[in-house]
Tab-separated table of C-alpha atoms and ligand atoms in Angstrom:
chain	number	residue	atom	x	y	z
A	16	MET	CA	0.060	24.505	-26.403
A	17	THR	CA	-3.519	24.005	-28.532
A	18	GLY	CA	-4.470	28.017	-28.916
A	19	GLY	CA	-7.912	29.204	-30.544
A	20	ASN	CA	-9.168	31.125	-32.763
A	21	ARG	CA	-12.880	32.156	-32.260
A	22	GLU	CA	-15.350	30.027	-33.408
A	23	ASN	CA	-19.025	28.964	-34.319
A	24	TRP	CA	-18.980	26.374	-31.306
A	25	GLY	CA	-22.175	23.709	-30.462
A	26	LEU	CA	-24.566	21.538	-31.540
A	27	ASN	CA	-25.217	24.275	-34.769
A	28	ALA	CA	-25.970	21.988	-37.266
A	29	PRO	CA	-28.746	18.724	-37.169
A	30	ARG	CA	-27.159	15.562	-35.894
A	31	ASP	CA	-29.207	13.002	-37.916
A	32	LYS	CA	-25.657	11.270	-39.121
A	33	SER	CA	-24.522	10.928	-35.221
A	34	LEU	CA	-27.907	10.020	-33.980
A	35	GLU	CA	-28.596	7.511	-36.567
A	36	HIS	CA	-25.103	5.887	-35.952
A	37	TRP	CA	-25.436	6.222	-32.108
A	38	GLU	CA	-28.939	4.142	-32.450
A	39	ALA	CA	-26.931	1.449	-34.530
A	40	GLU	CA	-24.414	0.515	-31.611
A	41	GLN	CA	-26.638	0.878	-29.269
A	42	GLU	CA	-28.295	-2.741	-31.041
A	43	VAL	CA	-25.350	-4.536	-30.015
A	44	ILE	CA	-23.614	-2.334	-26.758
A	45	GLY	CA	-25.132	-3.146	-23.416
A	46	PRO	CA	-26.472	-0.833	-20.873
A	47	GLY	CA	-25.048	1.183	-18.563
A	48	LEU	CA	-22.067	3.421	-20.127
A	49	GLN	CA	-21.699	6.153	-18.548
A	50	ALA	CA	-24.170	8.389	-17.901
A	51	VAL	CA	-22.843	12.003	-19.454
A	52	MET	CA	-22.156	9.584	-22.739
A	53	LEU	CA	-25.600	8.513	-23.153
A	54	TRP	CA	-27.189	11.993	-22.709
A	55	SER	CA	-24.620	13.268	-25.250
A	56	THR	CA	-25.175	10.705	-27.855
A	57	MET	CA	-22.106	12.302	-28.622
A	58	CYS	CA	-20.309	10.233	-32.439
A	59	VAL	CA	-17.187	11.414	-32.499
A	60	GLU	CA	-15.883	11.862	-36.162
A	61	THR	CA	-12.212	13.889	-35.166
A	62	ALA	CA	-10.602	15.155	-31.819
A	63	GLU	CA	-7.937	17.126	-31.435
A	64	GLY	CA	-6.561	19.239	-28.256
A	65	ALA	CA	-9.242	20.246	-26.681
A	66	VAL	CA	-12.069	19.921	-29.627
A	67	LEU	CA	-14.247	17.013	-30.665
A	68	THR	CA	-15.711	17.259	-34.149
A	69	ASP	CA	-19.364	15.091	-34.629
A	70	LEU	CA	-19.871	13.131	-37.456
A	71	ASP	CA	-21.765	16.071	-38.637
A	72	GLY	CA	-18.716	18.933	-38.255
A	73	ASN	CA	-20.172	19.818	-35.106
A	74	ARG	CA	-17.897	21.414	-33.134
A	75	VAL	CA	-17.455	21.690	-29.216
A	76	LEU	CA	-15.028	21.748	-26.302
A	77	ASP	CA	-14.272	19.068	-24.304
A	78	PHE	CA	-13.711	19.891	-20.836
A	79	GLN	CA	-14.851	16.424	-20.132
A	80	GLY	CA	-11.691	14.760	-20.655
A	81	ALA	CA	-13.142	10.839	-19.782
A	82	GLY	CA	-12.637	12.383	-16.509
A	83	GLY	CA	-9.691	13.723	-16.687
A	84	VAL	CA	-7.596	10.884	-19.247
A	85	ASN	CA	-7.327	13.380	-21.461
A	86	SER	CA	-4.236	15.236	-20.335
A	87	ILE	CA	-2.085	15.668	-22.508
A	88	GLY	CA	-4.549	17.046	-25.679
A	89	HIS	CA	-6.216	14.455	-28.209
A	90	ALA	CA	-4.325	13.527	-30.456
A	91	ASN	CA	-1.237	14.917	-28.902
A	92	PRO	CA	2.015	14.934	-32.037
A	93	HIS	CA	4.552	13.960	-29.532
A	94	PHE	CA	1.573	10.681	-28.592
A	95	VAL	CA	0.906	10.308	-32.255
A	96	SER	CA	3.732	9.558	-33.306
A	97	ALA	CA	5.697	7.547	-29.984
A	98	LEU	CA	2.450	5.102	-30.288
A	99	SER	CA	2.628	4.778	-33.647
A	100	ALA	CA	6.315	3.986	-33.750
A	101	GLN	CA	5.908	1.835	-30.837
A	102	VAL	CA	3.111	-0.844	-32.108
A	103	ALA	CA	4.593	-1.526	-34.932
A	104	VAL	CA	8.028	-3.127	-32.963
A	105	SER	CA	5.562	-3.701	-30.009
A	106	PRO	CA	5.154	-8.222	-28.769
A	107	ALA	CA	2.168	-8.339	-26.799
A	108	GLY	CA	3.432	-9.942	-23.576
A	109	ALA	CA	5.604	-7.135	-20.464
A	110	PHE	CA	8.751	-7.919	-21.486
A	111	GLY	CA	11.856	-5.802	-20.637
A	112	SER	CA	11.891	-3.238	-23.349
A	113	HIS	CA	13.363	0.288	-24.786
A	114	ALA	CA	9.755	1.564	-24.202
A	115	ARG	CA	9.842	0.040	-20.514
A	116	ARG	CA	13.309	1.136	-19.684
A	117	GLU	CA	12.563	4.952	-20.400
A	118	MET	CA	8.615	4.675	-18.924
A	119	ALA	CA	11.163	3.344	-15.723
A	120	GLN	CA	13.088	5.983	-15.610
A	121	ALA	CA	10.810	8.850	-16.337
A	122	VAL	CA	8.609	7.658	-13.780
A	123	ARG	CA	11.582	7.855	-11.288
A	124	ASP	CA	12.296	11.045	-12.057
A	125	PHE	CA	8.739	12.192	-11.645
A	126	LEU	CA	8.095	11.124	-8.241
A	127	PRO	CA	8.697	13.082	-4.964
A	128	GLU	CA	10.639	11.219	-2.693
A	129	PRO	CA	10.782	8.809	-1.153
A	130	LEU	CA	8.532	6.875	-3.730
A	131	ASP	CA	10.482	4.998	-6.352
A	132	ARG	CA	8.497	2.300	-7.487
A	133	ILE	CA	5.502	1.482	-9.615
A	134	GLN	CA	3.482	-1.447	-10.843
A	135	LEU	CA	1.554	-0.843	-14.165
A	136	TYR	CA	-1.797	-2.318	-14.716
A	137	SER	CA	-4.854	-0.869	-16.834
A	138	GLY	CA	-7.730	-0.186	-15.069
A	139	GLY	CA	-8.727	1.899	-12.271
A	140	THR	CA	-10.052	-0.260	-10.067
A	141	GLU	CA	-7.504	-3.230	-10.836
A	142	ALA	CA	-4.644	-0.380	-9.341
A	143	VAL	CA	-7.512	0.042	-6.330
A	144	GLU	CA	-7.593	-3.690	-5.847
A	145	ALA	CA	-3.910	-4.182	-6.130
A	146	ALA	CA	-2.895	-1.279	-3.335
A	147	LEU	CA	-5.251	-2.955	-1.509
A	148	ARG	CA	-2.914	-6.431	-1.547
A	149	LEU	CA	-0.148	-4.321	-0.852
A	150	ALA	CA	-1.487	-2.600	2.395
A	151	LYS	CA	-2.328	-6.295	3.166
A	152	SER	CA	1.024	-7.484	2.403
A	153	VAL	CA	2.850	-5.029	4.055
A	154	THR	CA	1.034	-4.729	7.370
A	155	GLY	CA	-0.246	-8.368	7.248
A	156	LYS	CA	-3.859	-6.805	8.424
A	157	TYR	CA	-7.010	-6.289	6.480
A	158	GLU	CA	-9.167	-3.497	7.221
A	159	PHE	CA	-9.894	-0.630	5.715
A	160	LEU	CA	-11.234	3.081	6.306
A	161	SER	CA	-12.393	5.090	3.234
A	162	PHE	CA	-14.442	8.470	2.933
A	163	TRP	CA	-18.062	9.130	2.116
A	164	GLY	CA	-18.475	10.308	-1.086
A	165	GLY	CA	-15.182	8.909	-2.351
A	166	PHE	CA	-15.248	6.741	-5.298
A	167	HIS	CA	-12.683	3.952	-6.170
A	168	GLY	CA	-14.192	1.769	-8.505
A	169	LYS	CA	-16.352	-1.195	-9.104
A	170	SER	CA	-14.686	-4.446	-8.026
A	171	LEU	CA	-15.379	-6.040	-5.393
A	172	GLY	CA	-12.305	-4.519	-2.886
A	173	SER	CA	-12.645	-1.317	-4.469
A	174	LEU	CA	-16.277	-1.353	-4.235
A	175	ALA	CA	-16.160	-1.627	-0.586
A	176	LEU	CA	-14.587	1.444	-0.419
A	177	THR	CA	-16.961	3.179	-2.155
A	178	ALA	CA	-19.462	4.616	0.067
A	179	GLY	CA	-23.101	4.357	-1.452
A	180	ALA	CA	-23.889	3.119	-5.233
A	181	ARG	CA	-23.698	-0.388	-3.140
A	182	ALA	CA	-27.121	-1.413	-3.808
A	183	GLY	CA	-28.247	-4.349	-4.751
A	184	LEU	CA	-24.607	-5.242	-5.148
A	185	GLY	CA	-23.968	-7.486	-1.343
A	186	PRO	CA	-22.393	-8.745	0.011
A	187	LEU	CA	-19.332	-6.630	0.086
A	188	PRO	CA	-16.092	-7.553	1.975
A	189	SER	CA	-16.017	-7.115	5.572
A	190	GLY	CA	-13.331	-5.334	8.157
A	191	HIS	CA	-14.181	-1.437	5.584
A	192	PHE	CA	-15.607	0.532	7.527
A	193	SER	CA	-16.384	4.697	6.176
A	194	ALA	CA	-16.001	8.302	7.931
A	195	PRO	CA	-17.305	11.507	6.655
A	196	TYR	CA	-15.244	13.810	4.310
A	197	ALA	CA	-13.932	16.991	4.830
A	198	ASN	CA	-16.747	18.350	2.257
A	199	CYS	CA	-16.941	21.583	3.659
A	200	TYR	CA	-20.197	22.916	1.625
A	201	ARG	CA	-21.820	20.067	2.679
A	202	CYS	CA	-20.069	19.458	5.931
A	203	PRO	CA	-21.667	15.914	7.248
A	204	LEU	CA	-20.546	16.883	11.381
A	205	LYS	CA	-22.497	20.875	10.404
A	206	LEU	CA	-19.666	22.764	11.225
A	207	LYS	CA	-17.690	25.533	9.553
A	208	PRO	CA	-14.125	25.094	7.799
A	209	ASP	CA	-12.831	27.912	9.221
A	210	SER	CA	-13.968	27.063	13.149
A	211	CYS	CA	-13.985	23.412	12.877
A	212	GLY	CA	-10.400	22.035	14.407
A	213	LEU	CA	-11.152	18.927	11.403
A	214	ALA	CA	-13.762	17.432	13.604
A	215	CYS	CA	-14.116	15.144	10.301
A	216	VAL	CA	-10.520	13.930	11.492
A	217	ASP	CA	-12.349	13.668	14.973
A	218	GLN	CA	-14.614	11.255	13.424
A	219	ALA	CA	-12.547	9.668	11.403
A	220	ARG	CA	-10.435	7.886	14.223
A	221	GLU	CA	-13.781	7.665	16.202
A	222	VAL	CA	-15.204	5.299	12.940
A	223	ILE	CA	-11.730	3.464	13.510
A	224	LYS	CA	-12.042	2.583	17.405
A	225	GLN	CA	-16.110	2.153	17.306
A	226	ASN	CA	-15.161	-0.729	13.865
A	227	SER	CA	-11.559	-2.495	14.253
A	228	THR	CA	-10.414	-5.276	15.167
A	229	GLY	CA	-7.075	-3.991	15.381
A	230	ALA	CA	-6.612	-4.919	11.927
A	231	LEU	CA	-6.323	-2.040	10.163
A	232	ALA	CA	-4.372	-2.137	7.077
A	233	ALA	CA	-5.050	1.098	5.075
A	234	LEU	CA	-6.818	4.121	5.074
A	235	VAL	CA	-7.684	5.075	1.372
A	236	VAL	CA	-8.587	8.847	0.428
A	237	GLU	CA	-8.790	10.580	-2.533
A	238	PRO	CA	-6.876	13.997	-2.226
A	239	VAL	CA	-9.865	15.346	-4.230
A	240	GLN	CA	-12.646	14.185	-4.195
A	241	GLY	CA	-13.310	13.907	-7.767
A	242	ARG	CA	-17.077	12.344	-8.383
A	243	SER	CA	-18.451	13.911	-5.410
A	244	GLY	CA	-17.774	16.834	-7.716
A	245	ASN	CA	-13.704	17.853	-7.095
A	246	VAL	CA	-14.218	18.784	-3.480
A	247	VAL	CA	-11.230	20.107	-2.279
A	248	PRO	CA	-10.170	19.800	1.466
A	249	PRO	CA	-9.062	22.501	3.318
A	250	PRO	CA	-5.701	22.757	4.256
A	251	GLY	CA	-4.265	20.091	6.668
A	252	TYR	CA	-6.478	17.412	6.424
A	253	LEU	CA	-4.510	15.256	4.564
A	254	GLN	CA	-1.297	14.997	6.956
A	255	ALA	CA	-4.085	14.551	9.707
A	256	LEU	CA	-5.371	11.377	8.576
A	257	GLY	CA	-2.044	10.136	7.893
A	258	GLU	CA	-1.195	10.619	11.816
A	259	VAL	CA	-4.455	8.600	12.251
A	260	ALA	CA	-2.270	6.362	10.059
A	261	LYS	CA	0.084	6.022	12.034
A	262	GLU	CA	-1.461	5.696	15.404
A	263	PHE	CA	-3.591	2.437	14.301
A	264	ASP	CA	0.771	1.331	12.624
A	265	ALA	CA	-1.698	1.582	9.570
A	266	LEU	CA	-1.162	3.099	6.130
A	267	LEU	CA	-2.249	6.102	4.189
A	268	ILE	CA	-3.071	5.160	0.791
A	269	VAL	CA	-3.978	8.453	-1.498
A	270	ASP	CA	-5.845	7.701	-4.633
A	271	GLU	CA	-4.598	9.447	-7.679
A	272	MET	CA	-6.841	8.096	-10.100
A	273	MET	CA	-7.869	11.710	-11.255
A	274	THR	CA	-5.682	13.993	-9.699
A	275	GLY	CA	-2.001	12.671	-10.295
A	276	PHE	CA	0.214	13.892	-13.028
A	277	GLY	CA	-0.310	17.511	-12.923
A	278	ARG	CA	-4.537	17.625	-12.785
A	279	THR	CA	-4.549	19.855	-9.778
A	280	GLY	CA	-0.836	21.781	-10.299
A	281	ALA	CA	1.349	19.924	-8.578
A	282	ALA	CA	2.753	16.634	-9.709
A	283	PHE	CA	0.614	14.925	-7.519
A	284	ALA	CA	-2.342	16.447	-5.171
A	285	PHE	CA	-1.003	15.268	-1.599
A	286	GLN	CA	1.837	17.219	-2.368
A	287	HIS	CA	-0.371	20.656	-1.793
A	288	ASP	CA	-0.780	19.230	2.111
A	289	GLY	CA	2.989	17.899	2.186
A	290	VAL	CA	2.051	14.503	2.963
A	291	VAL	CA	3.773	11.298	2.030
A	292	PRO	CA	1.297	8.553	1.232
A	293	ASP	CA	2.550	4.954	1.986
A	294	ILE	CA	1.161	3.789	-1.223
A	295	VAL	CA	-0.843	5.557	-4.558
A	296	THR	CA	-2.804	4.689	-6.691
A	297	VAL	CA	-2.615	6.384	-10.431
A	298	GLY	CA	-4.235	5.964	-13.701
A	299	LYS	CA	-6.154	8.240	-16.308
A	300	GLY	CA	-4.318	11.121	-17.296
A	301	MET	CA	-0.351	9.110	-16.931
A	302	GLY	CA	-1.718	7.019	-19.969
A	303	GLY	CA	-2.934	10.447	-22.273
A	304	GLY	CA	-5.904	7.664	-23.616
A	305	TYR	CA	-3.799	4.595	-23.107
A	306	PRO	CA	-5.566	2.215	-20.804
A	307	VAL	CA	-2.550	2.086	-18.203
A	308	THR	CA	-2.766	2.882	-14.287
A	309	GLY	CA	-0.437	1.514	-11.800
A	310	VAL	CA	0.753	1.556	-7.968
A	311	ILE	CA	3.000	3.314	-6.471
A	312	SER	CA	5.401	2.647	-3.149
A	313	THR	CA	8.876	2.121	-2.383
A	314	ALA	CA	10.901	-0.493	-2.220
A	315	GLN	CA	10.323	-1.304	0.910
A	316	HIS	CA	6.692	-1.481	0.837
A	317	MET	CA	6.672	-3.404	-2.521
A	318	SER	CA	9.473	-5.803	-1.307
A	319	ALA	CA	6.706	-7.180	0.886
A	320	ARG	CA	5.126	-10.703	0.298
A	321	PRO	CA	2.953	-12.331	-0.897
A	322	PHE	CA	2.779	-8.775	-3.043
A	323	SER	CA	6.240	-9.416	-4.232
A	324	ASP	CA	6.311	-13.376	-4.574
A	325	PRO	CA	6.777	-14.471	-8.472
A	326	SER	CA	3.544	-13.570	-10.329
A	327	ALA	CA	1.416	-11.974	-7.354
A	328	SER	CA	1.218	-8.518	-8.832
A	329	SER	CA	1.381	-8.875	-12.056
A	330	SER	CA	-1.771	-9.147	-14.653
A	331	SER	CA	-2.057	-9.732	-17.829
A	332	PHE	CA	-1.635	-6.271	-19.955
A	333	GLY	CA	0.630	-4.574	-17.090
A	334	ALA	CA	3.764	-3.046	-18.160
A	335	PHE	CA	3.546	-3.639	-22.465
A	336	PRO	CA	6.023	-1.450	-24.753
A	337	MET	CA	3.016	0.115	-25.872
A	338	ALA	CA	1.901	1.063	-21.923
A	339	CYS	CA	5.065	2.159	-21.117
A	340	ARG	CA	5.595	3.977	-24.739
A	341	ALA	CA	2.487	6.212	-23.239
A	342	VAL	CA	3.252	6.938	-19.682
A	343	ALA	CA	7.447	7.272	-20.990
A	344	THR	CA	5.581	9.789	-23.635
A	345	VAL	CA	2.885	11.918	-21.546
A	346	ILE	CA	5.773	12.353	-18.488
A	347	ASP	CA	8.074	14.214	-21.140
A	348	VAL	CA	5.277	16.273	-22.486
A	349	LEU	CA	4.387	17.344	-18.461
A	350	VAL	CA	8.270	18.466	-18.335
A	351	GLU	CA	9.270	19.396	-21.582
A	352	GLU	CA	5.942	21.663	-21.947
A	353	ASN	CA	6.088	22.807	-17.548
A	354	LEU	CA	2.377	21.449	-17.430
A	355	VAL	CA	1.894	21.419	-14.910
A	356	ASP	CA	2.962	25.128	-13.896
A	357	HIS	CA	0.479	25.829	-16.569
A	358	THR	CA	-2.526	24.173	-15.254
A	359	GLU	CA	-1.611	25.820	-11.706
A	360	GLN	CA	-1.973	29.014	-13.057
A	361	LEU	CA	-4.510	28.488	-15.559
A	362	GLY	CA	-6.068	26.986	-13.491
A	363	ALA	CA	-6.488	29.610	-10.671
A	364	GLU	CA	-7.359	31.873	-13.131
A	365	LEU	CA	-10.628	29.898	-14.685
A	366	LEU	CA	-11.913	29.654	-11.441
A	367	GLU	CA	-11.685	32.842	-10.291
A	368	ALA	CA	-13.668	33.911	-13.725
A	369	LEU	CA	-16.271	31.127	-12.778
A	370	ARG	CA	-16.367	32.067	-8.978
A	371	PRO	CA	-19.014	34.887	-9.709
A	372	LEU	CA	-21.434	32.323	-11.295
A	373	VAL	CA	-22.069	31.603	-7.164
A	374	ASP	CA	-24.160	34.981	-7.303
A	375	GLU	CA	-24.645	35.592	-10.676
A	376	ALA	CA	-26.216	32.000	-12.163
A	377	PRO	CA	-29.874	31.140	-10.615
A	378	LEU	CA	-28.219	27.576	-10.581
A	379	VAL	CA	-24.868	27.638	-9.221
A	380	GLY	CA	-24.689	27.198	-5.179
A	381	ASP	CA	-20.666	26.311	-5.505
A	382	VAL	CA	-17.712	26.732	-7.293
A	383	ARG	CA	-14.682	24.847	-6.086
A	384	GLY	CA	-11.319	23.448	-7.374
A	385	ILE	CA	-8.076	23.166	-7.883
A	386	GLY	CA	-6.087	23.395	-10.974
A	387	LEU	CA	-7.850	22.073	-14.149
A	388	ALA	CA	-10.269	20.041	-12.229
A	389	ILE	CA	-12.972	22.654	-11.569
A	390	GLY	CA	-16.215	22.036	-10.183
A	391	ILE	CA	-19.684	23.636	-10.676
A	392	GLU	CA	-22.770	22.685	-7.614
A	393	LEU	CA	-26.122	23.423	-8.649
A	394	VAL	CA	-28.608	23.780	-6.344
A	395	SER	CA	-32.508	24.313	-6.979
A	396	ASP	CA	-32.501	26.845	-3.362
A	397	LYS	CA	-28.855	27.909	-2.397
A	398	THR	CA	-30.400	28.593	1.139
A	399	THR	CA	-30.656	24.846	1.946
A	400	ARG	CA	-28.203	23.667	-0.545
A	401	GLU	CA	-31.170	21.635	-2.103
A	402	PRO	CA	-29.519	19.883	-4.951
A	403	VAL	CA	-31.137	20.040	-8.156
A	404	SER	CA	-33.021	16.978	-9.374
A	405	GLY	CA	-30.956	14.801	-11.541
A	406	GLU	CA	-33.364	16.008	-14.430
A	407	VAL	CA	-31.961	19.998	-14.294
A	408	LEU	CA	-28.966	18.838	-13.873
A	409	ARG	CA	-29.040	16.738	-17.782
A	410	GLU	CA	-30.876	19.768	-19.369
A	411	THR	CA	-28.124	21.929	-17.337
A	412	PHE	CA	-25.790	19.622	-18.856
A	413	LEU	CA	-27.309	19.029	-22.419
A	414	ALA	CA	-27.536	23.329	-22.257
A	415	LEU	CA	-23.861	23.591	-22.426
A	416	LEU	CA	-23.308	21.090	-24.954
A	417	LYS	CA	-25.297	22.235	-27.202
A	418	ALA	CA	-23.375	26.278	-26.646
A	419	GLY	CA	-20.178	24.322	-27.495
A	420	VAL	CA	-18.658	22.588	-24.252
A	421	LEU	CA	-18.619	19.602	-22.998
A	422	VAL	CA	-18.707	18.751	-19.122
A	423	MET	CA	-18.706	15.851	-16.886
A	424	THR	CA	-20.925	15.281	-14.520
A	425	GLY	CA	-20.971	13.605	-11.164
A	426	GLY	CA	-23.443	14.331	-7.955
A	427	ASN	CA	-25.530	17.666	-8.627
A	428	THR	CA	-22.271	19.265	-9.769
A	429	LEU	CA	-20.828	20.171	-13.447
A	430	ARG	CA	-16.735	19.093	-13.225
A	431	LEU	CA	-14.056	20.677	-15.850
A	432	TYR	CA	-10.990	18.484	-16.538
A	433	PRO	CA	-9.987	20.473	-20.146
A	434	PRO	CA	-6.599	19.126	-21.168
A	435	LEU	CA	-3.880	20.096	-19.349
A	436	ASN	CA	-1.789	22.073	-22.832
A	437	ILE	CA	-5.486	24.108	-23.136
A	438	GLY	CA	-4.166	27.632	-24.318
A	439	ARG	CA	-5.341	30.361	-22.559
A	440	ASP	CA	-7.845	31.738	-25.287
A	441	GLN	CA	-9.427	28.783	-25.777
A	442	ALA	CA	-9.856	27.711	-22.514
A	443	LEU	CA	-11.236	31.183	-21.855
A	444	GLU	CA	-13.785	31.279	-24.003
A	445	ALA	CA	-15.235	27.708	-22.700
A	446	VAL	CA	-15.411	30.008	-19.621
A	447	GLU	CA	-16.980	32.849	-21.202
A	448	ILE	CA	-19.427	29.805	-22.717
A	449	ILE	CA	-20.535	28.532	-19.176
A	450	ARG	CA	-21.116	31.549	-17.683
A	451	ARG	CA	-22.704	33.144	-20.295
A	452	THR	CA	-25.196	29.205	-20.527
A	453	LEU	CA	-25.228	29.498	-16.575
A	454	ILE	CA	-26.380	32.909	-16.623
A	455	GLY	CA	-29.087	32.024	-18.997
A	456	GLY	CA	-30.688	29.305	-16.931
A	457	VAL	CA	-31.730	26.397	-18.167
A	458	ALA	CA	-34.493	25.185	-16.038
B	147	PLP	C1	-10.176	8.080	-7.978
B	147	PLP	C2	-10.819	6.919	-8.768
B	147	PLP	N1	-9.988	5.394	-7.924
B	147	PLP	C3	-10.806	4.799	-8.778
B	147	PLP	C4	-11.525	4.841	-10.263
B	147	PLP	C5	-11.289	3.511	-10.857
B	147	PLP	O1	-11.193	3.914	-12.333
B	147	PLP	P1	-11.594	3.031	-13.318
B	147	PLP	O2	-12.832	3.632	-13.436
B	147	PLP	O3	-11.098	2.772	-14.330
B	147	PLP	O4	-12.155	1.485	-12.830
B	147	PLP	C6	-11.937	5.682	-10.429
B	147	PLP	C7	-13.167	6.233	-11.814
B	147	PLP	O5	-13.088	7.342	-12.296
B	147	PLP	C8	-11.459	6.756	-9.967
B	147	PLP	O6	-12.049	8.337	-10.260
């Protein structure tokens, strides 16, 4: 695991080289890159574990982790040697290969029953689209229910599942409805989690009744809403949604793009709720930085047509040897280093250390999370829970970066995704910097 001596973290040296470099790139790169990357203007010379060193020699702790992609640490030695060896013998093409066989074996051992099949893709939104095609193939139906605040991608089908963020992008496919998510800090039904009886699930049922033409193929849900700020639903929520799916003879698709492969302290986040989804979408941390994503299901579901027809569920880069080697190596490291348990324990400790910020820091309204997916929601008024402005969010992000911790954001929330193999000392050092910065107040 990556350890850590106390260091002089932060943007202490003048950033002349980085800024010149950033400007040169921007002369060609199109606009619309990830907001936190644009705010940070970070240009990386080297990366190791949880540490990024910029072109000017500044060192920061990377708790942005490419939104959960950096699962086993930057430049993990196992990953470097496995992928370096693989590239020398890898043809372009989804051939049978030692890498693919080892990936298949590793995935089979890692998946909870009855899930036993995976199809690989190279982008998250592409895997979500494939999951929709699979659900249509299995059910012969074509409507989908998704949830407010959810994020599933930016291509047409996945965008239709992504409530909000659609302005100017219509028309979207018909037959997509959305219902409130169990976001208990901001309950859309203005209820309290200890007494609501999961009223939002009843609401989902009602949305289907009011909108469906009887052709509901699937409910599509994130087990923890990442982009909405690592919103963790209460126990029983996913299970109750599974029941709703059954009532309408529809499937349950759980989008584990951000949460899968150990991030929440379980192999998959749905396991916290004892539910068995029909289809699971995965990516990000599964490839440890290599662009590989996937759709997981059962042999029975995956045999449905047209999904199972030759070429009907393939993609140009799916299951190339490099992608397979990346997945096999990540799973090896997760298992060999017992990282799922480490994530559960360390995540609980970090959460406990951060929770007092709700009382101590002027802008912190809520601290929540599970495993090493933590959200710190910023508000300008703790009573009304008015979200901070985009400007205050940006200033807070920059203050943290200057102090030595790069974080992710989502809405008005700071999101933390350190590598799952970060050492305890280094993680606590980052927490100390975050606490100091937020308690000091930045706006
Ligand atoms: C839950 C979830 N689904 C799908 C996606 C889309 O993945 P990609 O950005 O690789 O297309 C994301 C990306 O953040 C995600 O968090």
